Short mmCIF file of C-alpha atoms in Angstrom, two decimals:
data_model
loop_
_atom_site.label_atom_id
_atom_site.label_comp_id
_atom_site.label_asym_id
_atom_site.label_seq_id
_atom_site.Cartn_x
_atom_site.Cartn_y
_atom_site.Cartn_z
CA GLU V 1 27.88 15.37 22.24
CA GLY V 2 27.76 15.49 18.45
CA MET V 3 24.12 14.28 18.37
CA THR V 4 21.32 16.18 16.63
CA PRO V 5 18.28 17.32 18.69
CA GLN V 6 16.25 14.50 17.12
CA GLN V 7 18.87 11.90 18.00
CA ARG V 8 18.92 13.10 21.61
CA GLU V 9 15.11 12.97 21.70
CA GLU V 10 15.18 9.40 20.37
CA MET V 11 17.80 8.34 22.91
CA ALA V 12 15.65 9.76 25.70
CA ASN V 13 12.68 7.71 24.59
CA PRO V 14 12.33 4.74 27.02
CA TRP V 15 10.60 2.68 24.31
CA LEU V 16 13.43 3.07 21.82
CA HIS V 17 14.98 -0.37 22.35
CA THR V 18 11.70 -2.26 23.02
CA GLN V 19 9.63 -1.16 20.05
CA ILE V 20 9.86 -2.11 16.38
CA SER V 21 11.51 0.14 13.83
CA ASP V 22 9.75 2.59 11.53
CA SER V 23 10.22 0.25 8.57
CA GLU V 24 8.71 -2.69 10.47
CA ARG V 25 5.78 -0.53 11.56
CA GLN V 26 5.12 0.53 7.99
CA LEU V 27 5.41 -3.05 6.74
CA LYS V 28 2.69 -4.19 9.17
CA LYS V 29 0.41 -1.35 8.22
CA ASP V 30 0.89 -1.95 4.51
CA MET V 31 0.31 -5.66 4.93
CA PHE V 32 -3.09 -5.12 6.59
CA LYS V 33 -4.02 -2.37 4.08
CA SER V 34 -3.24 -4.69 1.17
CA PHE V 35 -5.33 -7.50 2.69
CA TYR V 36 -8.40 -5.27 3.15
CA ARG V 37 -8.01 -3.58 -0.22
CA GLU V 38 -8.21 -7.02 -1.86
CA GLN V 39 -11.13 -8.04 0.31
CA TYR V 40 -13.08 -4.85 -0.44
CA ALA V 41 -12.38 -5.15 -4.16
CA ARG V 42 -13.80 -8.65 -4.06
CA LEU V 43 -16.85 -7.85 -1.93
CA LYS V 44 -17.53 -4.53 -3.67
CA LYS V 45 -20.76 -2.88 -2.38
CA SER V 46 -21.17 -5.27 0.50
CA ALA V 47 -17.71 -4.53 1.92
CA GLY V 48 -17.36 -3.00 5.35
CA PRO V 49 -14.83 -2.59 8.15
CA ASP V 50 -13.77 -5.57 10.23
CA LEU V 51 -15.85 -5.24 13.44
CA LYS V 52 -14.57 -8.42 15.11
CA GLN V 53 -12.13 -6.35 17.12
CA TYR V 54 -15.05 -4.92 19.06
CA GLU V 55 -16.55 -8.23 20.08
CA LYS V 56 -16.67 -8.65 23.84
CA LYS V 57 -17.69 -11.44 26.17
CA ASP V 58 -20.80 -10.79 28.19
CA PRO V 59 -19.89 -11.75 31.79
CA SER V 60 -23.44 -12.78 32.58
CA THR V 61 -23.90 -15.17 29.69
CA GLY V 62 -20.35 -15.94 28.54
CA GLU V 63 -21.41 -15.17 24.97
CA THR V 64 -19.30 -13.08 22.63
CA ASN V 65 -21.15 -10.34 20.80
CA MET V 66 -21.15 -6.70 19.74
CA ALA V 67 -23.83 -5.64 22.27
CA THR V 68 -21.34 -4.73 24.96
CA SER V 69 -19.23 -2.52 22.66
CA GLY V 70 -19.56 1.26 22.78
CA LEU V 71 -19.23 1.53 19.01
CA LYS V 72 -21.88 3.82 17.51
CA ALA V 73 -20.31 4.58 14.12
CA GLU V 74 -21.11 1.24 12.53
CA GLY V 75 -24.26 2.43 10.81
CA GLY V 76 -22.84 5.84 10.00
CA HIS V 77 -19.97 4.38 8.01
CA ARG V 78 -21.93 1.97 5.88
CA PRO V 79 -21.64 2.43 2.12
CA LEU V 80 -24.64 4.56 1.29
CA PRO V 81 -25.64 6.45 -1.87
CA ARG V 82 -24.14 9.94 -1.98
CA PRO V 83 -26.50 12.89 -1.92
CA LYS V 84 -27.23 14.22 -5.42
CA GLY V 85 -26.78 17.75 -6.66
CA LEU V 86 -23.98 18.72 -4.32
CA LYS V 87 -21.64 21.52 -5.24
CA MET V 88 -18.15 20.36 -4.43
CA PRO V 89 -15.41 22.72 -3.20
CA LYS V 90 -13.00 23.79 -5.97
CA ASP V 91 -10.15 22.06 -4.13
CA PHE V 92 -12.12 18.81 -3.54
CA ARG V 93 -9.66 15.93 -3.03
CA LYS V 94 -6.69 18.19 -3.79
CA ASP V 95 -3.53 17.61 -1.74
CA VAL V 96 -3.18 19.69 1.39
CA GLY V 97 0.25 18.41 2.44
CA ARG V 98 1.19 18.11 6.09
CA ILE V 99 -1.05 20.05 8.48
CA SER V 100 -1.33 20.52 12.24
CA GLN V 101 -4.15 19.61 14.57
CA LYS V 102 -5.09 23.30 14.85
CA ASP V 103 -5.16 23.86 11.10
CA LEU V 104 -7.24 20.72 10.58
CA VAL V 105 -10.06 21.83 12.92
CA ASP V 106 -9.81 25.54 11.95
CA LYS V 107 -9.90 25.01 8.19
CA TYR V 108 -11.61 21.66 7.55
CA SER V 109 -14.32 21.17 10.17
CA CYS V 110 -18.02 20.68 9.55
CA GLN V 111 -18.43 24.45 9.37
CA GLY V 112 -16.47 24.80 6.13
CA GLU V 113 -17.11 23.80 2.52
CA ARG V 114 -14.21 21.33 2.58
CA MET V 115 -14.28 18.68 5.26
CA LEU V 116 -11.40 16.36 6.20
CA ILE V 117 -11.05 13.50 8.66
CA SER V 118 -7.80 11.99 9.94
CA VAL V 119 -7.50 8.18 10.18
CA TYR V 120 -4.19 7.19 11.70
CA GLY V 121 -2.70 10.49 10.50
CA ASP V 122 -3.89 10.17 6.89
CA LEU V 123 -6.38 12.82 5.80
CA PHE V 124 -9.49 11.83 3.85
CA ASP V 125 -11.71 14.30 2.09
CA VAL V 126 -15.33 13.67 3.13
CA SER V 127 -16.71 16.87 1.57
CA ASP V 128 -19.12 14.86 -0.58
CA ARG V 129 -20.88 13.44 2.49
CA PRO V 130 -22.45 16.40 4.29
CA ASP V 131 -25.29 14.01 5.21
CA LYS V 132 -22.81 12.25 7.49
CA TYR V 133 -20.11 14.72 8.39
CA GLY V 134 -21.68 18.14 7.78
CA ALA V 135 -22.96 20.41 10.58
CA ASP V 136 -26.33 18.64 10.54
CA GLY V 137 -24.96 15.15 10.10
CA PRO V 138 -24.73 12.53 12.87
CA TYR V 139 -20.91 12.57 12.87
CA TRP V 140 -20.28 16.31 12.58
CA TYR V 141 -17.93 16.14 15.60
CA MET V 142 -15.57 13.83 13.71
CA THR V 143 -14.93 16.35 10.97
CA GLY V 144 -11.64 18.23 11.28
CA LYS V 145 -10.47 15.69 13.87
CA ASP V 146 -8.28 12.62 14.16
CA ILE V 147 -10.67 9.74 14.83
CA THR V 148 -8.02 7.00 15.23
CA TRP V 149 -8.46 6.18 18.92
CA ALA V 150 -12.25 6.23 18.60
CA LEU V 151 -12.00 3.51 15.91
CA VAL V 152 -9.46 1.50 17.88
CA SER V 153 -11.31 1.63 21.18
CA GLY V 154 -14.80 1.29 19.74
CA GLU V 155 -15.88 4.34 21.73
CA ASP V 156 -16.55 6.73 18.91
CA THR V 157 -17.81 9.62 21.01
CA GLU V 158 -16.81 13.27 20.78
CA GLU V 159 -14.53 12.84 23.82
CA GLN V 160 -12.43 10.24 21.99
CA MET V 161 -11.49 12.50 19.12
CA ASP V 162 -7.85 13.79 18.84
CA LYS V 163 -6.39 11.20 21.22
CA PHE V 164 -2.87 10.46 20.04
CA TYR V 165 -1.17 7.22 21.11
CA ASP V 166 1.51 4.86 19.82
CA LEU V 167 -0.65 1.84 19.03
CA PHE V 168 2.41 -0.39 18.89
CA LYS V 169 2.67 0.01 22.68
CA ILE V 170 -0.68 -1.73 23.27
CA GLN V 171 -0.20 -4.65 25.60
CA PRO V 172 -0.19 -7.56 25.20
CA ALA V 173 1.48 -7.58 21.79
CA GLU V 174 -1.17 -9.91 20.28
CA SER V 175 -3.80 -7.37 21.16
CA ALA V 176 -1.83 -4.65 19.42
CA ASP V 177 -1.78 -6.65 16.21
CA ARG V 178 -5.53 -7.29 16.40
CA ARG V 179 -6.33 -3.63 17.02
CA LEU V 180 -3.96 -2.50 14.26
CA GLN V 181 -5.56 -4.93 11.85
CA GLY V 182 -9.00 -3.62 12.75
CA LEU V 183 -7.87 -0.02 12.35
CA MET V 184 -6.42 -0.75 8.94
CA SER V 185 -9.73 -2.22 7.90
CA TRP V 186 -11.27 1.17 8.66
CA TRP V 187 -8.39 2.91 6.80
CA ALA V 188 -8.96 0.82 3.69
CA PHE V 189 -12.73 1.39 3.97
CA TYR V 190 -12.20 5.17 4.05
CA GLU V 191 -9.89 4.88 1.04
CA LYS V 192 -12.54 2.90 -0.83
CA GLU V 193 -15.28 5.40 0.03
CA TYR V 194 -13.33 8.65 -0.20
CA GLY V 195 -10.30 8.01 -2.37
CA GLN V 196 -6.59 8.36 -1.62
CA PRO V 197 -5.53 10.43 1.41
CA VAL V 198 -5.07 14.10 0.58
CA GLY V 199 -2.56 14.91 3.32
CA ARG V 200 -0.91 13.97 6.57
CA HIS V 201 -1.55 14.97 10.20
CA SER V 202 1.54 16.24 11.90
CA GLY V 203 0.49 14.60 15.16
CA TYR V 204 1.93 11.31 13.88
CA ASP V 205 5.30 12.68 12.75
CA LYS V 206 7.05 10.80 15.55
CA GLU V 207 4.64 8.03 16.40
CA TRP V 208 7.22 6.17 18.48
CA GLY V 209 7.33 9.18 20.84
CA LEU V 210 3.62 9.16 21.58
CA PRO V 211 2.44 7.70 24.95
CA ALA V 212 1.15 4.19 25.37
CA PRO V 213 -2.65 4.02 25.01
CA PRO V 214 -4.91 3.23 27.99
CA HIS V 215 -6.01 -0.30 28.51
CA ILE V 216 -9.03 -1.35 26.44
CA GLN V 217 -11.51 -3.46 28.36
#
C-alpha cells in the first residue's frame, strides 16, 4: 500500500535487483557514444560503424570473418554523397518530441516527405537520403521503424524491425557490453551522418521492463 502504479510495476519486475540502474545504463551508453564521436571526428570521411561485433567463427575452417554474418546494411550505411537538388520538408530536422511506434510508422515512413528512423529509441531524420530510405531505396523498410535489434543482431531484414528488448539482459554480461558498444558505434555514425536526434521513441520509456533478447549465435 502507499505505492504508485509505477513503483508497483517496478517491484513486480523480476530483473529489478539483478540489473544496473538507469544512471549506470546511461553512463555506459554515453561512454561508448563519446568514444565513437572522437573516433569519427578523427577519421572524418573514412569513419564507419564498428563491425567487429558481427565477426563469427566459421566452424569448417576455424577462421573468424564477416562472411557468416547476416548483416546486409554495411554497404547501405556507408558515407556517400547526398543526392543534389532535393527539396527538404519544411520541418526537416525539427524536434518531434516523444512519439509512439504507431505514429512513427504512420507519419514518418518512406511514403511521406519526412522520414525518421529510430536507433535505440533516438529518432534520426533521414529525409535527405531518399536514395537509401525512400520508397525506391534499398532500405525503405527501415524508415518509420526502430532498427535497434537489427543492428545488434546483424540480421537487418524487414522481420527484425521494431523488436524491443532490454539489451542489458543479454547473457553473458561480457557479450552485452560488446553488443552495446557496437550499437553505440551505429548510433554515433547516424549522428554524424544525420545530425542530433529529433525525438524519442516511447517504446524505450521503461527499458528495464522490456524482455530479455533472444540468444545471438
